[in-house]
Coordinates of C-alpha atoms in Angstrom, one line a residue:
Chain A
X28 CA 30.1 31.5 37.8
X29 CA 28.5 28.8 36.4
X30 CA 29.4 27.5 32.9
X31 CA 26.1 28.1 31.8
X32 CA 26.9 31.9 32.8
X33 CA 30.3 31.8 31.3
X34 CA 29.1 30.7 28.0
X35 CA 26.4 33.6 28.1
X36 CA 29.0 36.2 28.9
X37 CA 30.9 34.7 26.2
X38 CA 28.7 34.6 23.5
X39 CA 27.6 38.2 24.8
X40 CA 31.5 39.7 24.3
X41 CA 31.7 37.6 21.1
X42 CA 29.0 39.7 19.8
X43 CA 29.9 42.9 20.5
X44 CA 33.6 42.3 19.3
X45 CA 31.7 41.2 16.2
X46 CA 29.8 44.4 16.2
X47 CA 32.7 46.8 16.8
X48 CA 34.6 45.1 13.9
X49 CA 37.2 43.2 16.3
X50 CA 36.9 40.0 14.4
X51 CA 39.6 37.9 16.0
X52 CA 38.9 39.0 19.3
X53 CA 35.2 37.8 18.6
X54 CA 36.7 34.5 17.2
X55 CA 38.4 33.9 20.6
X56 CA 35.6 34.2 22.7
X57 CA 33.3 31.9 20.2
X58 CA 36.0 29.4 20.4
X59 CA 36.1 29.6 23.9
X60 CA 32.4 29.1 24.4
X61 CA 32.8 26.2 22.1
X62 CA 35.0 24.5 24.3
X63 CA 33.2 24.9 27.1
X64 CA 30.1 23.6 25.6
X65 CA 31.7 20.7 24.1
X66 CA 33.4 19.8 27.6
X67 CA 30.5 19.9 29.7
X68 CA 28.1 17.1 29.6
X69 CA 25.0 18.5 31.4
X70 CA 24.6 20.8 28.8
X71 CA 21.3 19.8 26.5
X72 CA 21.2 20.3 23.1
X73 CA 24.8 20.3 22.5
X74 CA 24.8 19.4 18.9
X75 CA 22.4 22.3 17.9
X76 CA 24.3 24.9 20.0
X77 CA 27.7 24.3 18.7
X78 CA 26.0 24.1 15.3
X79 CA 24.7 27.3 15.8
X80 CA 28.2 28.6 17.2
X81 CA 29.8 27.1 14.0
X82 CA 27.7 28.9 11.7
X83 CA 28.6 31.9 13.7
X84 CA 32.2 31.5 13.3
X85 CA 31.9 30.6 9.7
X86 CA 30.5 33.9 9.0
X87 CA 33.0 35.3 11.0
X88 CA 35.7 33.9 8.8
X89 CA 34.4 35.0 5.9
X90 CA 34.4 38.6 7.1
X91 CA 37.9 38.4 8.2
X92 CA 39.1 37.1 4.9
X93 CA 37.3 39.8 3.2
X94 CA 38.8 42.4 5.8
X95 CA 42.3 40.5 4.9
X96 CA 42.4 40.4 1.1
X97 CA 40.8 44.2 1.3
X98 CA 40.8 45.8 -2.0
X99 CA 44.3 46.9 -2.0
X100 CA 44.0 50.4 -4.1
X101 CA 40.3 51.2 -5.2
X102 CA 40.0 53.9 -8.1
X103 CA 39.0 57.0 -6.5
X104 CA 36.9 59.8 -7.6
X105 CA 39.2 62.8 -9.7
X106 CA 37.9 64.7 -6.4
X107 CA 39.6 62.5 -4.0
X108 CA 42.5 62.1 -6.3
X109 CA 43.0 66.3 -6.4
X110 CA 42.7 66.1 -2.6
X111 CA 45.6 63.6 -2.2
X112 CA 48.0 65.4 -4.5
X113 CA 46.8 68.7 -2.7
X114 CA 47.4 67.2 0.9
X115 CA 50.7 65.1 0.3
X116 CA 52.7 68.1 -1.8
X117 CA 54.6 69.0 1.2
X118 CA 57.0 71.4 -0.6
X119 CA 54.2 73.6 -2.4
X120 CA 55.6 76.4 -0.2
X121 CA 59.4 76.3 -1.3
X122 CA 59.0 74.6 -5.0
X123 CA 56.3 74.3 -7.2
X124 CA 57.9 71.4 -9.1
X125 CA 59.1 69.4 -6.3
X126 CA 55.4 69.9 -5.0
X127 CA 54.0 68.2 -8.3
X128 CA 56.5 65.3 -7.8
X129 CA 55.4 64.7 -4.2
X130 CA 51.8 64.8 -5.2
X131 CA 52.3 62.2 -8.0
X132 CA 54.5 60.2 -5.5
X133 CA 51.2 60.2 -3.6
X134 CA 48.8 59.3 -6.0
X135 CA 50.9 56.0 -6.9
X136 CA 51.5 55.3 -3.4
X137 CA 47.6 55.4 -2.7
X138 CA 47.2 53.3 -5.8
X139 CA 45.6 55.8 -8.4
X140 CA 48.4 54.5 -11.1
X141 CA 46.6 56.0 -14.1
X142 CA 46.2 59.7 -12.5
X143 CA 49.7 59.3 -11.0
X144 CA 50.9 58.2 -14.4
X145 CA 49.3 61.4 -16.4
X146 CA 51.2 63.5 -13.8
X147 CA 54.8 61.7 -14.4
X148 CA 54.3 61.8 -18.0
X149 CA 54.2 65.9 -17.5
X150 CA 56.6 65.4 -14.8
X151 CA 59.5 63.8 -17.2
X152 CA 59.8 66.8 -19.4
X153 CA 61.5 68.6 -16.2
X154 CA 65.0 67.3 -16.1
X155 CA 65.6 67.5 -12.4
X156 CA 63.0 65.0 -11.9
X157 CA 63.4 62.9 -15.0
X158 CA 64.8 60.0 -13.4
X159 CA 62.4 59.8 -10.6
X160 CA 59.3 60.4 -13.1
X161 CA 60.7 57.6 -15.1
X162 CA 61.1 55.2 -12.8
X163 CA 57.8 55.9 -11.7
X164 CA 56.4 55.8 -14.9
X165 CA 57.8 51.9 -15.2
X166 CA 56.1 51.3 -11.7
X167 CA 52.8 52.9 -12.6
X168 CA 53.0 50.4 -16.2
X169 CA 54.0 47.3 -14.3
X170 CA 50.9 47.9 -11.7
X171 CA 48.6 49.1 -14.5
X172 CA 49.6 47.0 -17.5
X173 CA 52.3 44.8 -17.4
X174 CA 56.0 44.1 -16.8
X175 CA 56.5 43.5 -20.5
X176 CA 54.6 46.7 -21.0
X177 CA 57.3 48.5 -19.1
X178 CA 59.9 46.8 -20.6
X179 CA 58.7 47.9 -24.0
X180 CA 58.4 51.5 -22.3
X181 CA 62.6 51.1 -21.5
X182 CA 63.1 50.1 -25.3
X183 CA 61.3 53.2 -26.3
X184 CA 63.5 55.4 -24.1
X185 CA 66.7 53.6 -25.2
X186 CA 66.2 54.6 -28.4
X187 CA 65.3 58.1 -27.9
X188 CA 68.0 60.7 -26.5
X189 CA 66.0 61.9 -23.8
X190 CA 68.3 60.3 -20.9
X191 CA 71.9 60.0 -20.2
X192 CA 73.6 56.5 -20.3
X193 CA 73.8 56.9 -16.3
X194 CA 70.1 57.3 -16.3
X195 CA 69.3 54.5 -18.7
X196 CA 71.2 52.0 -16.7
X197 CA 69.6 52.9 -13.4
X198 CA 66.4 52.5 -15.5
X199 CA 67.3 49.4 -17.0
X200 CA 68.7 47.4 -13.8
X201 CA 65.4 48.7 -12.1
X202 CA 63.3 47.0 -14.9
X203 CA 65.8 43.8 -14.5
X204 CA 64.8 43.3 -10.9
X205 CA 61.4 43.5 -11.6
X206 CA 61.6 41.3 -14.7
X207 CA 63.7 38.5 -12.6
X208 CA 61.1 39.1 -9.5
X209 CA 58.5 38.1 -11.9
X210 CA 60.0 35.1 -13.9
X211 CA 59.8 37.2 -17.3
X212 CA 62.8 36.0 -18.9
X213 CA 63.6 38.9 -21.1
X214 CA 66.9 40.8 -21.8
X215 CA 66.8 44.8 -22.5
X216 CA 69.1 46.8 -24.3
X217 CA 72.4 48.0 -22.7
X218 CA 73.0 51.3 -24.1
X219 CA 76.8 52.7 -23.9
X220 CA 78.1 49.7 -21.7
X221 CA 79.8 46.8 -22.7
X222 CA 77.5 43.8 -22.0
X223 CA 80.0 41.7 -20.4
X224 CA 80.4 44.6 -17.3
X225 CA 75.9 44.4 -17.1
X226 CA 76.1 41.3 -14.3
X227 CA 78.9 43.0 -12.2
X228 CA 77.1 46.4 -12.4
X229 CA 73.9 44.5 -11.2
X230 CA 74.8 43.4 -8.2
X231 CA 76.1 46.9 -7.0
X232 CA 72.7 48.6 -8.2
X233 CA 69.7 48.9 -6.2
X234 CA 67.0 46.0 -5.6
X235 CA 63.4 46.3 -5.5
X236 CA 62.2 48.5 -2.6
X237 CA 60.9 45.8 0.2
X238 CA 58.6 47.5 2.8
X239 CA 58.3 44.3 4.5
X240 CA 58.7 40.4 4.8
X241 CA 56.9 37.5 5.8
X242 CA 58.6 34.8 7.1
X243 CA 57.3 31.2 7.3
X244 CA 58.4 29.5 10.8
X245 CA 59.1 25.7 10.6
X246 CA 60.1 25.2 13.9
X247 CA 59.9 26.6 17.4
X248 CA 57.0 28.3 19.2
X249 CA 55.6 29.7 16.1
X250 CA 56.0 26.5 14.0
X251 CA 53.3 26.8 11.1
X252 CA 52.8 30.3 11.2
X253 CA 53.7 33.4 8.9
X254 CA 55.4 36.2 10.8
X255 CA 55.1 39.6 8.9
X256 CA 58.2 42.1 10.3
X257 CA 58.9 45.4 8.6
X258 CA 62.0 46.2 7.0
X259 CA 64.2 48.9 8.7
X260 CA 67.3 49.1 6.2
X261 CA 67.8 47.5 2.9
X262 CA 70.9 47.6 1.0
X263 CA 70.6 45.7 -2.4
X264 CA 69.6 42.1 -1.8
X265 CA 70.3 42.2 2.0
X266 CA 67.3 42.9 4.6
X267 CA 67.9 44.4 7.9
X268 CA 64.8 43.8 10.4
X269 CA 64.5 44.8 14.1
X270 CA 62.6 42.6 15.9
X271 CA 61.0 43.7 19.3
X272 CA 61.9 41.1 22.1
X273 CA 58.4 40.6 22.3
X274 CA 58.4 38.7 19.3
X275 CA 62.1 37.4 19.9
X276 CA 60.9 33.9 20.7
X277 CA 59.3 33.5 17.1
X278 CA 63.2 34.1 15.6
X279 CA 65.4 32.6 18.6
X280 CA 65.8 29.7 16.6
X281 CA 67.0 30.8 13.4
X282 CA 70.7 31.0 13.0
X283 CA 73.1 32.6 11.0
X284 CA 73.1 30.3 7.5
X285 CA 69.8 29.2 8.0
X286 CA 68.2 29.1 4.6
X287 CA 64.3 30.4 4.9
X288 CA 62.5 28.7 1.7
X289 CA 59.0 30.5 2.1
X290 CA 59.7 34.0 2.2
X291 CA 57.2 36.7 1.3
X292 CA 58.2 40.2 -0.3
X293 CA 56.2 43.2 0.1
X294 CA 57.1 45.7 -2.3
X295 CA 55.3 49.2 -2.9
X296 CA 54.3 47.7 -6.2
X297 CA 54.5 43.8 -5.9
X298 CA 54.2 41.1 -3.4
X299 CA 56.5 38.5 -4.4
X300 CA 57.5 35.1 -2.9
X301 CA 61.6 33.9 -2.6
X302 CA 64.0 32.4 -0.4
X303 CA 66.9 33.6 1.3
X304 CA 69.1 32.9 4.0
X305 CA 69.8 34.4 7.6
X306 CA 73.2 36.5 7.2
X307 CA 73.5 37.7 10.7
X308 CA 71.7 37.7 13.9
X309 CA 72.3 39.5 17.1
X310 CA 70.9 41.2 20.4
X311 CA 70.9 44.8 20.5
X312 CA 72.7 45.4 23.7
X313 CA 72.0 49.1 24.7
X314 CA 69.9 52.1 23.8
X315 CA 66.2 52.0 23.8
X316 CA 66.1 49.3 21.6
X317 CA 67.9 47.1 24.1
X318 CA 66.8 43.0 24.0
X319 CA 65.7 43.5 20.5
X320 CA 67.0 41.6 17.6
X321 CA 68.6 42.4 14.6
X322 CA 68.2 40.0 12.1
X323 CA 70.0 40.3 8.6
X324 CA 68.4 38.3 5.7
X325 CA 70.1 38.0 2.5
X326 CA 67.4 37.4 -0.6
X327 CA 68.7 34.2 -2.6
X328 CA 66.2 34.0 -5.2
X329 CA 62.7 35.4 -5.7
Chain B
X18 CA 55.2 71.1 9.9
X19 CA 52.8 73.8 10.0
X20 CA 52.7 75.9 7.1
X21 CA 53.0 79.9 7.9
X22 CA 52.2 82.2 5.2
X23 CA 53.8 85.3 6.7
X24 CA 52.4 87.4 3.7
X25 CA 48.3 86.3 4.6
X26 CA 49.2 86.1 8.6
X27 CA 47.9 82.6 8.1
X28 CA 49.0 79.2 9.6
X29 CA 47.7 75.8 8.5
X30 CA 48.8 73.0 11.1
X31 CA 47.9 69.5 10.7
X32 CA 46.5 67.1 14.0
X33 CA 46.5 63.5 13.3
X34 CA 44.4 60.8 15.5
X35 CA 46.7 57.9 15.5
X36 CA 45.7 54.6 17.5
X37 CA 44.9 50.7 16.9
X38 CA 42.5 49.6 14.2
X39 CA 38.7 50.0 15.0
X40 CA 39.3 52.4 17.9
X41 CA 37.2 55.0 17.0
X42 CA 39.5 57.6 15.0
X43 CA 37.1 58.1 12.2
X44 CA 34.3 58.2 14.7
X45 CA 35.7 61.1 16.7
X46 CA 36.0 63.1 13.6
X47 CA 32.4 62.4 12.3
X48 CA 31.3 63.5 15.4
X49 CA 33.4 66.8 15.2
X50 CA 31.9 67.2 11.6
X51 CA 28.5 67.2 13.0
X52 CA 29.1 69.2 16.1
X53 CA 31.6 71.9 15.3
X54 CA 29.8 73.0 12.2
X55 CA 30.8 76.7 12.9
X56 CA 34.2 75.6 12.4
X57 CA 34.4 73.4 9.6
X58 CA 35.3 74.8 6.7
X59 CA 34.8 71.5 4.0
X60 CA 33.5 68.4 3.8
X61 CA 34.8 65.6 5.4
X62 CA 36.6 62.9 2.9
X63 CA 37.0 59.4 4.0
X64 CA 38.3 56.5 2.2
X65 CA 37.3 53.4 3.4
X66 CA 37.4 49.8 2.8
X67 CA 35.5 46.4 3.8
X68 CA 34.0 46.5 7.0
X69 CA 34.2 50.3 7.2
X70 CA 37.9 50.4 8.3
X71 CA 40.1 53.3 6.6
X72 CA 41.8 52.4 3.6
X73 CA 43.8 55.4 3.6
X74 CA 42.8 58.2 5.7
X75 CA 40.3 60.4 6.7
X76 CA 40.3 64.5 6.1
X77 CA 38.4 67.1 8.0
X78 CA 39.6 71.0 7.3
X79 CA 38.3 73.5 10.3
X80 CA 39.2 77.0 10.7
X81 CA 39.5 78.7 14.2
X82 CA 39.4 82.0 13.4
X83 CA 42.4 84.4 14.3
X84 CA 44.4 84.3 17.4
X85 CA 47.0 86.7 18.2
X86 CA 46.4 88.2 14.5
X87 CA 46.7 85.2 12.7
X88 CA 44.2 83.2 10.7
X89 CA 44.4 79.8 12.3
X90 CA 43.6 76.5 9.9
X91 CA 43.8 73.2 11.2
X92 CA 43.6 69.9 9.0
X93 CA 42.5 66.5 10.9
X94 CA 43.3 63.6 9.5
X95 CA 43.2 59.8 10.7
X96 CA 45.6 56.8 9.5
X97 CA 44.5 53.7 8.6
X98 CA 45.1 51.8 11.9
X99 CA 45.3 48.1 10.7
X100 CA 48.7 46.8 11.0
X101 CA 49.1 46.0 7.4
X102 CA 48.6 49.7 6.4
X103 CA 51.8 51.0 8.0
X104 CA 53.3 52.7 5.0
X105 CA 50.3 55.0 4.3
X106 CA 50.0 55.6 8.3
X107 CA 53.9 57.2 8.0
X108 CA 53.0 59.1 5.0
X109 CA 49.8 60.5 6.8
X110 CA 52.0 61.7 9.9
X111 CA 54.4 63.5 7.8
X112 CA 54.3 67.2 8.5
X113 CA 52.6 66.4 12.0
X114 CA 51.8 68.9 14.3
X115 CA 49.9 67.7 16.7
X116 CA 48.4 64.1 17.5
X117 CA 45.4 62.6 19.2
X118 CA 46.1 59.1 20.1
X119 CA 42.8 57.1 20.6
X120 CA 42.9 54.1 22.4
X121 CA 40.6 51.4 23.1
X122 CA 39.2 50.8 26.3
X123 CA 38.2 47.1 25.9
X124 CA 40.4 44.7 27.8
X125 CA 41.0 42.8 24.7
X126 CA 42.8 45.3 23.0
X127 CA 45.4 46.6 25.6
X128 CA 48.1 45.0 23.6
X129 CA 46.9 46.7 20.3
X130 CA 46.8 49.7 22.2
X131 CA 50.5 49.5 23.0
X132 CA 51.5 48.4 19.8
X133 CA 50.1 51.3 18.1
X134 CA 51.6 53.8 20.5
X135 CA 55.0 52.0 19.7
X136 CA 54.3 52.3 16.2
X137 CA 53.5 55.9 16.4
X138 CA 56.9 56.4 18.5
X139 CA 59.2 54.8 15.5
X140 CA 57.2 56.9 13.1
X141 CA 57.5 60.0 14.7
X142 CA 61.8 59.0 14.7
X143 CA 61.7 58.5 11.6
X144 CA 60.4 62.0 10.9
X145 CA 63.0 63.1 13.4
X146 CA 60.2 63.8 16.2
X147 CA 60.3 62.5 19.5
X148 CA 57.0 61.2 21.1
X149 CA 58.2 62.8 24.4
X150 CA 58.2 66.4 22.8
X151 CA 55.5 66.2 20.3
X152 CA 51.8 67.9 20.9
X153 CA 50.2 64.8 22.0
X154 CA 46.9 64.0 24.0
X155 CA 45.5 60.2 24.8
X156 CA 42.1 59.6 25.0
X157 CA 40.3 56.3 26.3
X158 CA 37.6 55.8 23.9
X159 CA 34.8 53.7 24.1
X160 CA 33.9 53.8 27.6
X161 CA 30.3 53.3 27.2
X162 CA 30.5 49.9 26.5
X163 CA 31.7 49.0 30.4
X164 CA 27.8 49.8 31.0
X165 CA 27.4 46.3 28.9
X166 CA 29.6 44.2 31.2
X167 CA 32.4 44.1 28.8
X168 CA 35.9 43.4 30.3
X169 CA 37.3 46.8 30.2
X170 CA 40.8 48.2 31.5
X171 CA 40.5 51.1 34.0
X172 CA 41.3 54.4 33.5
X173 CA 44.3 53.9 36.0
X174 CA 45.1 51.0 34.2
X175 CA 45.1 52.8 30.6
X176 CA 47.6 55.2 32.5
X177 CA 49.8 53.2 33.6
X178 CA 50.3 51.5 30.2
X179 CA 50.6 54.1 28.1
X180 CA 51.0 57.4 29.9
X181 CA 53.4 56.6 32.7
X182 CA 56.2 58.1 30.7
X183 CA 54.9 60.4 28.2
X184 CA 52.6 62.2 30.9
X185 CA 50.7 64.0 28.5
X186 CA 46.8 65.2 28.9
X187 CA 44.6 62.2 29.1
X188 CA 40.4 61.7 28.6
X189 CA 38.2 59.0 29.1
X190 CA 35.9 59.1 25.8
X191 CA 33.0 57.9 23.9
X192 CA 33.3 59.2 20.6
X193 CA 30.2 57.6 19.4
X194 CA 28.6 59.6 22.4
X195 CA 30.6 62.5 21.9
X196 CA 32.0 62.3 25.2
X197 CA 36.0 63.1 25.2
X198 CA 35.9 64.5 22.2
X199 CA 35.8 68.1 21.9
X200 CA 37.9 68.1 24.9
X201 CA 40.9 65.9 23.5
X202 CA 40.9 68.2 20.6
X203 CA 40.5 71.4 22.1
X204 CA 43.7 70.1 24.4
X205 CA 45.5 68.8 21.6
X206 CA 45.0 72.0 19.5
X207 CA 46.0 74.1 22.8
X208 CA 49.6 72.3 22.9
X209 CA 49.9 72.2 19.3
X210 CA 49.3 76.2 19.0
X211 CA 51.3 76.8 21.9
X212 CA 54.3 74.9 20.0
X213 CA 53.9 76.7 17.2
X214 CA 53.7 79.9 18.9
X215 CA 57.0 79.0 20.4
X216 CA 58.8 77.9 17.4
X217 CA 57.6 80.5 14.7
X218 CA 57.1 83.2 17.4
X219 CA 54.4 84.5 15.3
X220 CA 52.5 86.2 18.7
X221 CA 55.5 88.1 20.0

């Protein structure tokens, strides 16, 4: 096949992929066609052709960015919210209260914070679910209003007799993690515990839930890229990732104690940057994940 | 996990369309919605984002009527295929009874198919389910694009890639034209009901 036929075929493929919404595949084909045009001295109107292709690539780029950014959580109709609540209340046959909690959690998960907030505010009256509801009320306020507003809500609860000291401690630690991650310098009221003990307790308490992590690679085959991995297990500020052998080359150069300065953390309530250190790295030697890597990253700052 | 209402003699089960982004999961449901009107018991709900990509899920309720004295209700869902919606995929998969895996026949999507199947396996595992045991069928979608001279994978290659170990029923399809849509769904329902019958013993 001559270059002309090749170019024609590449463009045809690119257009089809674009039509299918396969934007990165379309981009690769346009790039390949551009390269062929550039490198073939016999093609006439080269500049015009390349300009036309550059325009197509630009448009593709705009579309890709729109998709990547996407609307994280559009506000849905009341009907759609009802449906979410109904469909994701898995325990409806066993316990109505449990089902109500599941429904509210699903609403929050799907970014329907205002409706979720209304549901959690009802659930807080139920002693069994009070703590979970309260934590999620704070989450919703963080998403809808601000960390400060959520902090005020905590202070309101700290003054009331709605929660036990242990429950307030859990809520305070949770809020402090959020405030710290957002760089908000605010001290929350410690109820029933001596202030000196707080720092030590915080270390033992939970860290904000992180679902995935983006690592900027400053060396190795993926240099300059940000690779994203799901967090398989989290214990406080220690994240464990299983990296498939296919992606192994990406992290091969990472060694224990390596500092990772440019990390992106994705949590259900926020995306934030920070740094960490490689705490452990090992290859899985047996079982279905044999050959995959297990990488532990300790978050040092956010 | 299906809901078996003993009092009403009613079983409600959940079938999820899984697969890589832009592979045709929503198109499958749209075709079912258009074609199987008699069995459709409600509106199809789709929550899309930029470029018609599924953001949360699609939902379509169906009723199959009475089978062995039990009213069978089926809820069809699709998951968002884009990699970044991993937690939503996991949530939609919760309580699944049967799966139609919609793979893309375009050669350029080969790796994405396999990654998505692997993602399905690990998400099922988190719910204590085994991909080798869950009712599953494969649909090799977009076969119609072969006519346009675009590099496609052969059925044999797709079977080798995805079905060598699973050995589940697989169907070539074109969700846009409706080819292989009904047959894949029917087979999935058959396997699902067989598995539920064994589990719930409602027909004995």
